[in-house]
CSV table of C-alpha atoms in Angstrom, one decimal:
chain,number,residue,atom,x,y,z
A,1,GLU,CA,-22.2,-7.5,-8.5
A,2,ALA,CA,-20.1,-10.9,-8.2
A,3,GLY,CA,-16.5,-10.7,-7.7
A,4,VAL,CA,-13.6,-12.6,-9.0
A,5,VAL,CA,-14.2,-16.3,-8.4
A,6,GLN,CA,-11.7,-18.9,-7.8
A,7,SER,CA,-11.7,-22.4,-7.2
A,8,PRO,CA,-10.5,-24.5,-5.2
A,9,ARG,CA,-9.7,-22.1,-2.2
A,10,TYR,CA,-7.0,-24.7,-0.9
A,11,LYS,CA,-5.1,-27.6,-2.8
A,12,ILE,CA,-2.7,-30.0,-0.9
A,13,ILE,CA,-0.8,-32.4,-3.6
A,14,GLU,CA,2.1,-34.3,-4.0
A,15,LYS,CA,5.2,-33.2,-5.9
A,16,LYS,CA,5.3,-34.6,-9.4
A,17,GLN,CA,1.3,-34.2,-9.5
A,18,PRO,CA,-0.4,-32.1,-11.8
A,19,VAL,CA,-2.8,-29.2,-10.6
A,20,ALA,CA,-5.6,-26.9,-12.1
A,21,PHE,CA,-6.9,-23.4,-10.9
A,22,TRP,CA,-9.7,-22.0,-12.3
A,23,CYS,CA,-10.8,-18.3,-12.4
A,24,ASN,CA,-14.2,-16.9,-13.6
A,25,PRO,CA,-13.7,-12.8,-13.6
A,26,ILE,CA,-16.0,-10.1,-13.4
A,27,SER,CA,-18.5,-10.0,-16.0
A,28,GLY,CA,-17.7,-7.8,-18.7
A,29,HIS,CA,-13.9,-7.5,-17.8
A,30,ASN,CA,-11.8,-8.2,-20.9
A,31,THR,CA,-8.5,-8.2,-19.1
A,32,LEU,CA,-7.6,-11.0,-16.6
A,33,TYR,CA,-4.1,-11.7,-14.8
A,34,TRP,CA,-2.7,-14.7,-13.0
A,35,TYR,CA,-0.3,-13.9,-10.1
A,36,LEU,CA,1.6,-15.7,-8.0
A,37,GLN,CA,2.3,-14.7,-4.4
A,38,ASN,CA,4.9,-16.6,-1.9
A,39,LEU,CA,4.7,-16.0,1.7
A,40,GLY,CA,5.4,-12.8,3.2
A,41,GLN,CA,5.8,-11.2,-0.4
A,42,GLY,CA,3.7,-9.3,-2.8
A,43,PRO,CA,2.3,-10.8,-5.8
A,44,GLU,CA,4.3,-11.4,-9.0
A,45,LEU,CA,2.4,-11.2,-12.3
A,46,LEU,CA,2.5,-14.4,-14.1
A,47,ILE,CA,0.3,-14.0,-17.1
A,48,ARG,CA,-1.8,-11.5,-18.7
A,49,TYR,CA,-4.8,-12.0,-21.2
A,50,GLU,CA,-6.6,-9.3,-23.3
A,51,ASN,CA,-10.0,-11.2,-23.9
A,52,GLU,CA,-8.6,-14.5,-24.9
A,53,GLU,CA,-5.1,-13.7,-26.1
A,54,ALA,CA,-2.1,-14.0,-23.8
A,55,VAL,CA,-0.6,-10.6,-24.0
A,56,ASP,CA,2.3,-10.9,-21.4
A,57,ASP,CA,3.7,-14.3,-20.4
A,58,SER,CA,7.1,-13.1,-19.8
A,59,GLN,CA,7.1,-14.3,-16.2
A,60,LEU,CA,5.1,-17.5,-16.7
A,61,PRO,CA,7.7,-20.7,-16.3
A,62,LYS,CA,6.7,-22.5,-19.4
A,63,ASP,CA,8.1,-25.7,-19.0
A,64,ARG,CA,5.9,-26.5,-16.3
A,65,PHE,CA,3.1,-23.9,-16.2
A,66,SER,CA,0.6,-23.3,-18.8
A,67,ALA,CA,-2.7,-21.3,-18.9
A,68,GLU,CA,-5.6,-20.7,-21.2
A,69,ARG,CA,-8.6,-18.5,-21.4
A,70,LEU,CA,-10.9,-20.1,-23.8
A,71,LYS,CA,-13.7,-17.6,-25.4
A,72,GLY,CA,-12.3,-14.9,-23.4
A,73,VAL,CA,-13.8,-15.4,-20.0
A,74,ASP,CA,-13.0,-18.1,-17.6
A,75,SER,CA,-9.4,-19.0,-17.4
A,76,THR,CA,-7.4,-22.2,-16.1
A,77,LEU,CA,-3.8,-22.1,-14.6
A,78,LYS,CA,-2.1,-25.8,-14.7
A,79,ILE,CA,1.2,-26.7,-13.4
A,80,GLN,CA,2.5,-30.3,-14.3
A,81,PRO,CA,4.1,-31.4,-12.8
A,82,ALA,CA,4.2,-29.6,-9.3
A,83,GLU,CA,7.5,-29.2,-7.4
A,84,LEU,CA,8.0,-28.3,-3.6
A,85,GLY,CA,8.9,-24.6,-4.4
A,86,ASP,CA,5.3,-24.1,-6.2
A,87,SER,CA,3.7,-23.8,-2.8
A,88,ALA,CA,2.1,-20.2,-2.9
A,89,VAL,CA,-1.0,-18.6,-3.3
A,90,TYR,CA,-2.5,-18.0,-6.8
A,91,LEU,CA,-4.3,-15.2,-7.4
A,92,CYS,CA,-6.6,-14.4,-10.3
A,93,ALA,CA,-7.6,-10.4,-11.1
A,94,SER,CA,-9.4,-9.0,-13.9
A,95,SER,CA,-10.2,-5.3,-14.8
A,96,SER,CA,-12.0,-3.3,-17.6
A,97,ARG,CA,-11.3,-0.4,-19.4
A,98,THR,CA,-14.4,1.6,-18.6
A,99,GLY,CA,-15.0,2.8,-15.2
A,100,THR,CA,-12.2,3.4,-13.6
A,101,GLY,CA,-9.8,3.2,-17.2
A,102,GLY,CA,-8.5,-0.1,-16.1
A,103,HIS,CA,-6.6,1.4,-13.2
A,104,GLU,CA,-8.2,-0.7,-10.9
A,105,GLN,CA,-7.7,-4.8,-10.7
A,106,PHE,CA,-10.1,-6.8,-8.8
A,107,PHE,CA,-8.7,-9.4,-7.1
A,108,GLY,CA,-10.2,-12.8,-6.1
A,109,PRO,CA,-9.4,-14.5,-2.6
A,110,GLY,CA,-6.7,-16.8,-4.4
A,111,THR,CA,-5.9,-20.7,-4.2
A,112,ARG,CA,-3.7,-21.6,-1.5
A,113,LEU,CA,-1.3,-24.8,-3.0
A,114,THR,CA,0.5,-26.7,-0.9
A,115,VAL,CA,3.0,-29.3,-2.5
A,116,LEU,CA,4.1,-32.0,-0.1
B,1,ASP,CA,12.2,-5.2,-9.7
B,2,ALA,CA,10.1,-3.6,-7.5
B,3,LYS,CA,10.4,0.3,-7.4
B,4,THR,CA,9.1,1.4,-4.0
B,5,THR,CA,10.3,1.5,-0.7
B,6,GLN,CA,8.1,1.3,2.4
B,7,PRO,CA,8.7,0.7,6.0
B,8,PRO,CA,7.8,-3.3,6.8
B,9,SER,CA,5.5,-2.2,9.7
B,10,MET,CA,3.6,0.5,11.6
B,11,ASP,CA,1.1,0.7,14.3
B,12,CYS,CA,-1.8,3.3,14.6
B,13,ALA,CA,-4.4,3.7,17.5
B,14,GLU,CA,-8.2,3.6,16.3
B,15,GLY,CA,-9.6,6.6,15.1
B,16,ARG,CA,-6.4,8.4,14.6
B,17,ALA,CA,-5.1,9.1,10.9
B,18,ALA,CA,-2.5,6.5,9.7
B,19,ASN,CA,0.1,8.1,7.7
B,20,LEU,CA,2.1,5.4,5.2
B,21,PRO,CA,5.1,6.8,3.6
B,22,CYS,CA,6.2,5.2,0.2
B,23,ASN,CA,9.8,6.2,-1.4
B,24,HIS,CA,9.8,5.8,-5.5
B,25,SER,CA,12.8,7.8,-6.1
B,26,THR,CA,13.3,6.3,-9.5
B,27,ILE,CA,9.9,6.9,-10.9
B,28,SER,CA,9.7,8.0,-14.4
B,29,GLY,CA,7.6,10.9,-15.4
B,30,ASN,CA,4.6,9.1,-16.9
B,31,GLU,CA,4.2,6.2,-14.4
B,32,TYR,CA,1.5,6.1,-12.2
B,33,VAL,CA,1.7,5.5,-8.3
B,34,TYR,CA,-0.9,2.8,-7.0
B,35,TRP,CA,-2.1,1.8,-3.4
B,36,TYR,CA,-3.5,-1.7,-3.0
B,37,ARG,CA,-3.9,-3.1,0.7
B,38,GLN,CA,-4.4,-7.3,1.4
B,39,ILE,CA,-6.1,-8.2,4.5
B,40,HIS,CA,-5.5,-11.4,5.9
B,41,SER,CA,-6.7,-14.7,3.4
B,42,GLN,CA,-8.0,-12.6,1.2
B,43,GLY,CA,-6.9,-11.1,-2.3
B,44,PRO,CA,-5.3,-7.5,-2.5
B,45,GLN,CA,-7.8,-4.7,-2.6
B,46,TYR,CA,-7.3,-1.2,-4.8
B,47,ILE,CA,-6.9,2.0,-2.8
B,48,ILE,CA,-6.2,4.9,-5.0
B,49,HIS,CA,-3.8,6.0,-7.8
B,50,GLY,CA,-2.1,9.3,-8.8
B,51,LEU,CA,0.3,10.6,-11.1
B,52,LYS,CA,1.2,14.1,-10.2
B,53,ASN,CA,-1.6,15.7,-8.2
B,54,ASN,CA,-3.1,14.5,-5.0
B,55,GLU,CA,-6.0,12.3,-5.0
B,56,THR,CA,-8.8,11.5,-2.5
B,57,ASN,CA,-11.6,9.1,-2.7
B,58,GLU,CA,-13.9,7.6,-0.1
B,59,MET,CA,-11.1,5.2,1.5
B,60,ALA,CA,-8.1,7.4,1.5
B,61,SER,CA,-6.0,10.3,0.4
B,62,LEU,CA,-2.5,10.4,-1.7
B,63,ILE,CA,-0.3,13.1,-1.2
B,64,ILE,CA,2.7,13.1,-3.9
B,65,THR,CA,5.4,15.3,-3.5
B,66,GLU,CA,6.1,18.1,-6.0
B,67,ASP,CA,9.4,16.0,-7.5
B,68,ARG,CA,7.5,12.7,-7.5
B,69,LYS,CA,10.0,10.7,-5.5
B,70,SER,CA,7.8,9.7,-2.7
B,71,SER,CA,4.2,9.7,-1.6
B,72,THR,CA,1.8,9.1,1.5
B,73,LEU,CA,-1.5,7.3,1.9
B,74,ILE,CA,-3.5,8.8,4.1
B,75,LEU,CA,-6.2,6.7,6.2
B,76,PRO,CA,-7.8,9.6,8.0
B,77,HIS,CA,-9.7,7.7,10.6
B,78,ALA,CA,-8.5,4.3,11.0
B,79,THR,CA,-10.4,1.4,12.2
B,80,LEU,CA,-9.6,-1.7,13.3
B,81,ARG,CA,-10.6,-3.4,9.7
B,82,ASP,CA,-7.7,-1.0,8.3
B,83,THR,CA,-5.3,-3.5,9.7
B,84,ALA,CA,-3.9,-5.1,6.6
B,85,VAL,CA,-0.7,-5.1,4.4
B,86,TYR,CA,-0.3,-1.8,2.5
B,87,TYR,CA,1.4,-1.8,-0.9
B,88,CYS,CA,2.7,0.9,-3.0
B,89,ILE,CA,3.2,0.3,-6.5
B,90,VAL,CA,4.6,1.9,-9.5
B,91,ARG,CA,3.2,0.8,-12.5
B,92,VAL,CA,5.7,0.1,-15.1
B,93,ARG,CA,5.9,-0.7,-18.7
B,94,GLY,CA,7.0,-4.4,-19.0
B,95,ARG,CA,9.1,-5.9,-21.7
B,96,THR,CA,6.2,-6.8,-23.9
B,97,GLY,CA,5.1,-3.2,-23.6
B,98,PHE,CA,2.1,-4.0,-21.6
B,99,GLN,CA,1.9,-1.8,-18.1
B,100,LYS,CA,2.3,-4.0,-15.3
B,101,LEU,CA,1.7,-3.6,-11.4
B,102,VAL,CA,5.2,-4.6,-9.5
B,103,PHE,CA,4.2,-5.0,-6.1
B,104,GLY,CA,7.0,-4.7,-3.3
B,105,THR,CA,6.6,-6.4,0.4
B,106,GLY,CA,4.5,-3.8,1.6
B,107,THR,CA,3.9,-1.8,4.9
B,108,ARG,CA,2.0,-4.2,7.7
B,109,LEU,CA,-0.1,-1.8,9.5
B,110,LEU,CA,-1.4,-2.6,12.7
B,111,VAL,CA,-4.5,-0.8,14.1
B,112,SER,CA,-5.0,-1.1,17.9
B,113,PRO,CA,-7.9,-0.3,20.1
């Protein structure tokens, strides 16, 4: 079974430029999460989707960050414009209510963003 | 708003048991304790979770104290591949009413030959 796929793995941009990250969750997983992980810290939840609906985006900085999950499968996280402080790893995770009852989140490898 | 406290680092000899402690003194009665680990340059990996009872799976055992204010993750026979950052997490209900995992800074476990 394929895991959570993220691309690109690495991205270097200059400040004020836009950037987008893509995530393909595990097939059949209805819940998708985007996390931000700063160096030396644990991941912090940015947004949670149930199918195509964003049910928790309270931690998403909406002035520059946006996300979408069209058709309830793949998801894209965008930053426009990027700032130096956005340099971090962006993790995508997915889960399903079946199997472990939604208790286990499966994480992708992340996209490491560097803003110069 | 992490609700857990862990030592920043621990060492363990290969083949020995690794016992990773966690304090969660403000945990509520219906909040679960989760453990994840993160190997360098990878995403976090689920290990185990529990509410009140001790739990065991193929990866580890979770011992939760009777008052639920602390827990210990046990890796019975640590290998070099268990070197990672281990996160003890309390799943909380966010402002929107949905459950979410609140990660702290974790314990960096180094397993040596």
